Amino acid sequence: MASGASTSGASTSGADGSTAATSGPGPGADLGPVDPWAPGGDGTPPDLAALTTLQVLRRLDSGPRGLTDAQAEERLLRYGENAVPEWRTASWPRRFVRSTRDPFTAVLLCLGVVSATVSAWGTALVILLLVVVSCLLRSSGEHRADRSMAGLRELVATTATVLRRGSDGDGDGSGARGGRADGGGSRPREIPVDQLVPGDVIRLGPGDLVPADVLLLRASGLTVHQAALTGESAPVEKYAVDAAAPTGVEPTARTSAAGETFAGVFAQPRLCFQGSSVASGSGTAVVVATGTRTRFGAARCRPGRRTASAFDRQVNGISWVLIRFMLLTPPLVLMANAALRGRGLETLPFAVAVAVGLTPEMLPVIVTTALARGASRLARHHAVIVKRLPALHDLGAVDVLFLDKTGTLTQDRPVVGGSTDANGDPDPEVLRWAAVNAWWTLQLADLPAPDALDEAILDAVDEEDPARYEGVAALPFDSVRRLSTAVVRRPGSLGTHTLVVKGAVEAVLQRCALDDEERDRLSALAAREADSGLRLLAVATAERPARHRDYTPADERGLDFRGFVALHDALAPTAAEALKVLAERGVTVKILTGDHPGTAARACLDLGLDMAADGHAGRDLGGRDLGGRDLGGRDLADGGVGTGDLGSGGLADGGLADGGLGSGGGEVVTAERLDALTDAELAEVARHTTVFARCTPEHKARIVAAVRADGHTTGFLGDGVNDLPALHAADVGICPRDAVDVVRESTDVVLARKDLTAIEHAIGAGRHSSGNIATYLRITLSSNLGNVIAMLVAGLLLPFLPMLPAQVLVQNLCFDAAQLAFAYDRPLPEALRRPTELRSRAFFRFITGFGLINALSDLATFALLASASHAAVDGDGQAEFHSGWFTENLLTQALVMLLLRTSARPASGRRAPSPVRWAAAGLAVTGLLLPLSPLGPVLGMPPLPGLSYVLLGAVLGLYAAGLVLARRRIGGAQL
């Protein structure tokens, strides 16, 4: 699928006429030609729908010969260059400043200021260092992602073929004469696309990106990929008409169901839009909108503001609760000591140290390090760019993933599913005749390349089969007939020509020698199967006497109906396995597509995607059903790509009706039903619905927002401008690297390719990092809470401070250094099997329960140390008390790191991964040896007597037993 990723074109049609180009003139400038792209109430150009081509040219003061050089220069000054504003990435210093805005970093800065105020310079310096390290890591990681994104900003469309006249002349085209189609004096030339102006006449050919919003003047077999704009998987036919489409063809002819959904500007066959690409054919068009007046330019000027992500909501919710505790702690300590012990401001440093002790001051560093490592691994091993580090946590928390079908579940190419005769029985002869038509049409009609359906048909047969016939003539497909004809001579039949006709079901049936009853039967059979998700082509033949006179469409009469050929999109090779893995990991996949309901439903069923809560997908798709899209002839002509699966190739009754899939949990919900639902009703429907079909961009965004408001963490994978609203509505927006540039700049995660396997890896990396963050918070806060409670109680009961401020600071430094191991931890496999969320209620239940156990252990240690050291009566006893409590705190924290990082039911004999094991061991050794080292007396901690170690061992044994019992009872309280 062509994405049109470029600075000059990536997405869609006329935007507000009121939006001036960036380099436009002042208010006193000459208004010049009337702008035909005047905005309507919905931003679409209603004038163009009502005006003829000649009227549009007159309003643009242009003509089929194009503009003169002088006119082009004057309009370039008036309208500005055909370019859109570039995205400006934040500089590294600005990102550094922004990194200080999260709640914990702000609190740490406040605590640092308070510490400096009370002359606790050591504490203040440590806090400042932690803040700087965290901000450096975060800003550097996001700056690297910006540089990686810069490498994706390729200029795809750099030049355009435009008709310009060197001398001034009549611009309305009325004087166009001469033998050349371009008119006298007009010469095609290549110019940079940013030099295009309204009124320029350009040429389009296969593979070209449409460089601006244009109106077709002439077209020959022109089909355009609009997937980047509308999400349609099929190329859309475009032709030059004034008001009415060709007889019998609706304005949405040969578009997919998405084209029917986007009735309006995108469905107009004579308009092409910036960001679309030419699939086949050629055309000449006049530019009607450039720069910021295109739909793509308007999208760039209105990027939208995203609401807080799941990570922001969860971390901020926990942060502010802890912040309240921290702000209340110092005044409570001061008042309690003043009331019970008569102490004054001399306890302020201790109160600040207690508040710092409650603070998980390493949180910014741990979070940033864990996320940065995960993002780095994704970029290195899977070519996935995480532009916003918190988005990696959001990926780990995603439990509902929204996808489009095309390019993700299916490949954007058709394959043959089978062929049947008029009775619905398998008949390979029908496929052979279709291949004869495709081969000789390509050979004799001078087509540049076969379209996607013809390629699929030729791939499905032996290449020698069509070559056995001798080609005579060919009538290629056109939008009026909606079929193609090849005239061949069978081997040994010198006096007979065989007409082989292939095309839209309705068009072929009208030309067959059938009575009304039989024609109605075949039409009803095809229509009944239309919603089962296959694309049907009808095949017919006729024998004619050999002749030298040219064949014309008038000869396509009295045909013998042969049967149907069914095609469907090839399934993405990794999709089925990736969907299975996502389901095992607790991620619900929902499909939001502009395609037909049956098309999307069949692809889901073929991939094993459960479409119902009870595991049954509504009505039976038949397995043998042969259907297509709208077999009324609006959607099944050559050139489009349908999806589905033929199964055994038979026709069976019992397909899908009215664009729905049964009822209940297996239902496919269409846009028409969505419009009748309130937001609350939509959230309820979304709980039991897997596929939403015929969705507009607004529908997609509304569905995502409803599911998100229902308490889920949502991800959305999109690649077109039509996906922007949903990408902004989701917690995390994901796109492939070949998405249009406005989408790449707006999303959080950029994949190397549009592949569910890449998303699976990204979700796994997110859960890896999030699991480490959650483990750190569980262990740190439960331990800190217990220590703070114990210190507050001890401070009130003891006639001296239970721990000196310097000792509190060193203890925190030791624990902080050990906690860095959590950023490098390897979570157990069960931690990756479900979304990782910081659920506040479970979180506080966990830290409260284990914090109280920790506090009881500390208070038991306090009682034993006070009794053993006679701490209340002499200074040496106080020093021994400080040493004992310091050692006990580090040993208990080492135990917590080992025992609480695993799940409630760890594998038998499983040891903690190396980073945590070694960090815990180092913490325990520090607690035991520091009082024995030369640094001990400096900190006021003498060596402990042997009895104290025995008592500490008993307390630690009881504490470990309590942790294990509580963990089994609470069930781990996984976050």
Short mmCIF file of C-alpha atoms in Angstrom, two decimals, residues 618-897:
data_model
loop_
_atom_site.label_atom_id
_atom_site.label_comp_id
_atom_site.label_asym_id
_atom_site.label_seq_id
_atom_site.Cartn_x
_atom_site.Cartn_y
_atom_site.Cartn_z
CA GLY A 618 -22.91 -15.58 15.40
CA ARG A 619 -24.26 -17.20 12.26
CA ASP A 620 -22.25 -19.79 10.43
CA LEU A 621 -20.15 -18.38 7.64
CA GLY A 622 -20.54 -21.72 6.00
CA GLY A 623 -16.92 -22.51 5.47
CA ARG A 624 -17.89 -23.19 1.88
CA ASP A 625 -19.54 -19.85 1.23
CA LEU A 626 -18.59 -18.00 -1.89
CA GLY A 627 -19.38 -14.36 -1.72
CA GLY A 628 -18.07 -10.97 -2.36
CA ARG A 629 -18.76 -7.47 -1.51
CA ASP A 630 -21.70 -5.60 -2.90
CA LEU A 631 -22.59 -7.77 -5.87
CA GLY A 632 -24.92 -5.13 -7.15
CA GLY A 633 -21.95 -4.25 -9.33
CA ARG A 634 -20.66 -1.33 -7.33
CA ASP A 635 -17.62 -2.99 -5.86
CA LEU A 636 -16.51 -6.04 -7.76
CA ALA A 637 -14.99 -4.82 -11.00
CA ASP A 638 -11.40 -5.48 -11.95
CA GLY A 639 -8.76 -3.65 -10.05
CA GLY A 640 -10.08 -3.91 -6.52
CA VAL A 641 -8.88 -6.20 -3.81
CA GLY A 642 -11.29 -8.09 -1.61
CA THR A 643 -10.72 -10.32 1.35
CA GLY A 644 -12.07 -13.49 2.79
CA ASP A 645 -11.69 -17.21 2.29
CA LEU A 646 -13.37 -19.63 -0.05
CA GLY A 647 -12.97 -22.69 2.11
CA SER A 648 -13.74 -25.70 -0.08
CA GLY A 649 -14.84 -23.53 -2.94
CA GLY A 650 -18.51 -24.34 -2.89
CA LEU A 651 -21.51 -22.10 -2.79
CA ALA A 652 -23.80 -22.53 0.16
CA ASP A 653 -26.76 -20.75 1.56
CA GLY A 654 -26.72 -19.12 4.91
CA GLY A 655 -24.34 -16.26 4.48
CA LEU A 656 -24.46 -13.00 6.32
CA ALA A 657 -27.31 -10.62 5.88
CA ASP A 658 -27.54 -6.87 6.23
CA GLY A 659 -23.88 -6.41 7.00
CA GLY A 660 -24.13 -8.12 10.36
CA LEU A 661 -22.81 -11.27 11.88
CA GLY A 662 -25.57 -12.96 13.75
CA SER A 663 -26.25 -11.49 17.12
CA GLY A 664 -24.93 -11.21 20.60
CA GLY A 665 -21.24 -11.52 21.21
CA GLY A 666 -20.46 -12.55 17.62
CA GLU A 667 -22.02 -9.49 16.06
CA VAL A 668 -20.18 -7.21 13.69
CA VAL A 669 -21.26 -3.69 14.54
CA THR A 670 -21.48 -1.19 11.70
CA ALA A 671 -21.28 2.60 11.72
CA GLU A 672 -25.01 2.95 11.25
CA ARG A 673 -25.65 1.27 14.59
CA LEU A 674 -22.90 3.21 16.34
CA ASP A 675 -24.58 6.49 15.46
CA ALA A 676 -27.65 5.44 17.43
CA LEU A 677 -25.75 4.57 20.64
CA THR A 678 -24.92 6.78 23.58
CA ASP A 679 -21.39 6.68 24.98
CA ALA A 680 -22.49 4.41 27.84
CA GLU A 681 -24.29 2.07 25.45
CA LEU A 682 -21.28 2.05 23.15
CA ALA A 683 -19.00 1.01 26.02
CA GLU A 684 -21.36 -1.87 26.81
CA VAL A 685 -21.51 -2.98 23.17
CA ALA A 686 -17.72 -2.76 22.85
CA ARG A 687 -17.26 -5.23 25.70
CA HIS A 688 -18.78 -8.01 23.59
CA THR A 689 -17.82 -6.93 20.06
CA THR A 690 -14.64 -7.81 18.20
CA VAL A 691 -15.27 -6.24 14.77
CA PHE A 692 -16.52 -2.74 13.99
CA ALA A 693 -17.00 -2.24 10.25
CA ARG A 694 -17.58 0.70 7.93
CA CYS A 695 -16.03 3.02 10.48
CA THR A 696 -15.19 6.64 9.79
CA PRO A 697 -12.28 8.29 11.64
CA GLU A 698 -14.74 9.78 14.09
CA HIS A 699 -16.27 6.37 14.79
CA LYS A 700 -12.84 4.88 15.47
CA ALA A 701 -11.95 7.63 17.91
CA ARG A 702 -15.28 7.33 19.69
CA ILE A 703 -14.95 3.56 20.11
CA VAL A 704 -11.42 3.87 21.47
CA ALA A 705 -12.47 6.63 23.86
CA ALA A 706 -15.44 4.61 25.10
CA VAL A 707 -13.33 1.52 25.80
CA ARG A 708 -10.70 3.66 27.52
CA ALA A 709 -13.35 5.34 29.68
CA ASP A 710 -14.56 1.86 30.62
CA GLY A 711 -11.32 1.31 32.54
CA HIS A 712 -9.14 -0.33 29.90
CA THR A 713 -5.68 0.64 28.69
CA THR A 714 -5.91 0.94 24.93
CA GLY A 715 -3.46 0.78 22.05
CA PHE A 716 -4.23 1.69 18.45
CA LEU A 717 -2.25 0.72 15.34
CA GLY A 718 -2.81 3.00 12.36
CA ASP A 719 -0.95 4.39 9.39
CA GLY A 720 -3.25 6.90 7.68
CA VAL A 721 -4.48 10.38 8.38
CA ASN A 722 -7.92 8.88 8.89
CA ASP A 723 -6.44 7.13 11.95
CA LEU A 724 -5.22 10.32 13.66
CA PRO A 725 -8.30 10.88 15.87
CA ALA A 726 -8.15 7.29 17.17
CA LEU A 727 -4.38 7.47 17.68
CA HIS A 728 -4.88 10.54 19.86
CA ALA A 729 -7.76 8.91 21.74
CA ALA A 730 -5.74 5.80 22.68
CA ASP A 731 -3.33 5.50 25.60
CA VAL A 732 -0.56 4.58 23.18
CA GLY A 733 -0.53 5.25 19.46
CA ILE A 734 1.42 2.86 17.21
CA CYS A 735 2.26 3.13 13.51
CA PRO A 736 4.57 1.45 10.99
CA ARG A 737 7.55 3.34 9.65
CA ASP A 738 5.93 3.67 6.20
CA ALA A 739 2.95 5.53 7.62
CA VAL A 740 2.32 9.05 6.41
CA ASP A 741 4.63 11.50 8.12
CA VAL A 742 1.91 13.32 10.08
CA VAL A 743 1.02 9.99 11.69
CA ARG A 744 4.64 9.08 12.43
CA GLU A 745 5.12 12.41 14.17
CA SER A 746 1.94 12.01 16.22
CA THR A 747 2.36 8.47 17.52
CA ASP A 748 4.32 7.14 20.48
CA VAL A 749 5.76 3.97 18.95
CA VAL A 750 7.01 3.41 15.38
CA LEU A 751 7.32 -0.16 14.10
CA ALA A 752 9.73 -1.35 11.44
CA ARG A 753 6.76 -2.89 9.64
CA LYS A 754 3.04 -3.25 10.09
CA ASP A 755 3.26 -6.63 11.76
CA LEU A 756 1.55 -8.02 14.84
CA THR A 757 4.76 -9.81 15.77
CA ALA A 758 6.49 -6.47 16.24
CA ILE A 759 3.64 -5.32 18.49
CA GLU A 760 3.94 -8.54 20.48
CA HIS A 761 7.63 -7.85 21.07
CA ALA A 762 6.89 -4.24 22.03
CA ILE A 763 4.20 -5.30 24.52
CA GLY A 764 6.57 -7.87 26.00
CA ALA A 765 9.29 -5.21 26.41
CA GLY A 766 6.76 -2.88 27.99
CA ARG A 767 5.71 -5.50 30.51
CA HIS A 768 9.34 -6.31 31.24
CA SER A 769 10.07 -2.69 32.12
CA SER A 770 6.75 -2.10 33.86
CA GLY A 771 7.15 -5.25 35.92
CA ASN A 772 10.50 -4.04 37.18
CA ILE A 773 9.02 -0.65 38.07
CA ALA A 774 6.08 -2.26 39.87
CA THR A 775 8.42 -4.59 41.79
CA TYR A 776 10.56 -1.65 42.85
CA LEU A 777 7.53 0.27 44.10
CA ARG A 778 6.12 -2.72 45.98
CA ILE A 779 9.35 -3.47 47.79
CA THR A 780 10.56 0.05 48.37
CA LEU A 781 7.35 1.56 49.65
CA SER A 782 6.44 -1.35 51.90
CA SER A 783 9.93 -1.28 53.39
CA ASN A 784 9.99 2.52 53.67
CA LEU A 785 6.57 2.63 55.27
CA GLY A 786 7.62 0.10 57.92
CA ASN A 787 10.82 2.01 58.66
CA VAL A 788 9.00 5.34 58.96
CA ILE A 789 6.38 3.90 61.34
CA ALA A 790 9.09 2.29 63.45
CA MET A 791 11.19 5.48 63.57
CA LEU A 792 8.21 7.62 64.51
CA VAL A 793 7.22 5.28 67.34
CA ALA A 794 10.81 4.89 68.52
CA GLY A 795 11.34 8.63 68.36
CA LEU A 796 8.43 9.16 70.70
CA LEU A 797 9.32 6.38 73.14
CA LEU A 798 13.08 6.85 73.32
CA PRO A 799 14.76 9.74 75.12
CA PHE A 800 17.09 10.10 72.10
CA LEU A 801 16.76 9.99 68.34
CA PRO A 802 16.49 6.34 67.15
CA MET A 803 18.87 7.08 64.28
CA LEU A 804 21.04 10.07 63.55
CA PRO A 805 20.26 12.06 60.36
CA ALA A 806 23.63 11.09 58.85
CA GLN A 807 22.89 7.43 59.53
CA VAL A 808 19.45 7.75 57.89
CA LEU A 809 21.11 9.31 54.85
CA VAL A 810 23.74 6.57 54.54
CA GLN A 811 21.09 3.89 55.00
CA ASN A 812 19.02 5.43 52.20
CA LEU A 813 22.07 5.67 49.95
CA CYS A 814 22.86 1.99 50.47
CA PHE A 815 19.32 0.92 49.79
CA ASP A 816 19.07 3.23 46.77
CA ALA A 817 22.23 1.79 45.25
CA ALA A 818 20.90 -1.74 45.70
CA GLN A 819 17.54 -0.78 44.19
CA LEU A 820 19.17 0.09 40.87
CA ALA A 821 19.28 -3.66 40.29
CA PHE A 822 15.51 -3.63 39.72
CA ALA A 823 16.01 -1.66 36.50
CA TYR A 824 18.12 -4.58 35.20
CA ASP A 825 16.00 -7.39 36.62
CA ARG A 826 14.62 -10.24 34.55
CA PRO A 827 10.97 -10.77 35.52
CA LEU A 828 9.58 -14.26 35.86
CA PRO A 829 7.66 -15.50 32.80
CA GLU A 830 4.31 -15.28 34.60
CA ALA A 831 4.83 -11.54 35.01
CA LEU A 832 4.68 -11.17 31.21
CA ARG A 833 1.42 -13.07 30.79
CA ARG A 834 -0.90 -10.26 31.78
CA PRO A 835 -1.03 -6.49 31.53
CA THR A 836 1.07 -4.66 34.09
CA GLU A 837 -0.84 -1.95 35.89
CA LEU A 838 -0.20 0.09 39.02
CA ARG A 839 -3.64 -0.40 40.51
CA SER A 840 -3.87 1.98 43.44
CA ARG A 841 -6.15 -0.08 45.67
CA ALA A 842 -4.15 -3.33 45.36
CA PHE A 843 -0.96 -1.32 45.54
CA PHE A 844 -1.76 0.32 48.87
CA ARG A 845 -3.16 -2.90 50.28
CA PHE A 846 0.15 -4.54 49.51
CA ILE A 847 2.42 -1.87 50.94
CA THR A 848 0.22 -1.43 54.01
CA GLY A 849 0.21 -5.14 54.82
CA PHE A 850 3.90 -5.72 54.34
CA GLY A 851 4.80 -2.30 55.72
CA LEU A 852 3.14 -3.20 59.03
CA ILE A 853 5.05 -6.51 59.11
CA ASN A 854 8.26 -4.58 58.54
CA ALA A 855 7.33 -2.09 61.27
CA LEU A 856 6.67 -4.93 63.73
CA SER A 857 10.06 -6.43 62.91
CA ASP A 858 11.74 -3.06 63.47
CA LEU A 859 9.92 -2.49 66.75
CA ALA A 860 10.85 -5.99 67.94
CA THR A 861 14.45 -5.18 67.08
CA PHE A 862 14.09 -1.89 68.93
CA ALA A 863 12.85 -3.65 72.07
CA LEU A 864 15.62 -6.26 72.00
CA LEU A 865 18.34 -3.70 71.34
CA ALA A 866 17.06 -1.35 74.01
CA SER A 867 16.98 -4.20 76.50
CA ALA A 868 20.37 -5.59 75.54
CA SER A 869 22.29 -2.33 75.23
CA HIS A 870 20.69 -0.37 78.07
CA ALA A 871 20.34 2.36 75.45
CA ALA A 872 18.19 4.53 77.61
CA VAL A 873 20.81 5.15 80.28
CA ASP A 874 24.19 5.81 78.66
CA GLY A 875 25.71 7.19 75.46
CA ASP A 876 27.56 4.00 74.54
CA GLY A 877 24.25 2.15 74.65
CA GLN A 878 22.74 4.71 72.29
CA ALA A 879 25.57 4.18 69.80
CA GLU A 880 25.14 0.40 69.98
CA PHE A 881 21.40 0.89 69.45
CA HIS A 882 22.08 2.97 66.33
CA SER A 883 24.46 0.32 64.99
CA GLY A 884 22.02 -2.51 65.65
CA TRP A 885 19.09 -0.79 64.07
CA PHE A 886 21.15 0.30 61.07
CA THR A 887 22.31 -3.28 60.49
CA GLU A 888 18.83 -4.71 61.00
CA ASN A 889 17.27 -2.24 58.55
CA LEU A 890 19.67 -3.15 55.75
CA LEU A 891 19.31 -6.88 56.42
CA THR A 892 15.51 -6.69 56.40
CA GLN A 893 15.55 -4.69 53.19
CA ALA A 894 17.81 -7.30 51.59
CA LEU A 895 15.31 -9.99 52.64
CA VAL A 896 12.44 -7.98 51.17
CA MET A 897 14.28 -7.66 47.85
#
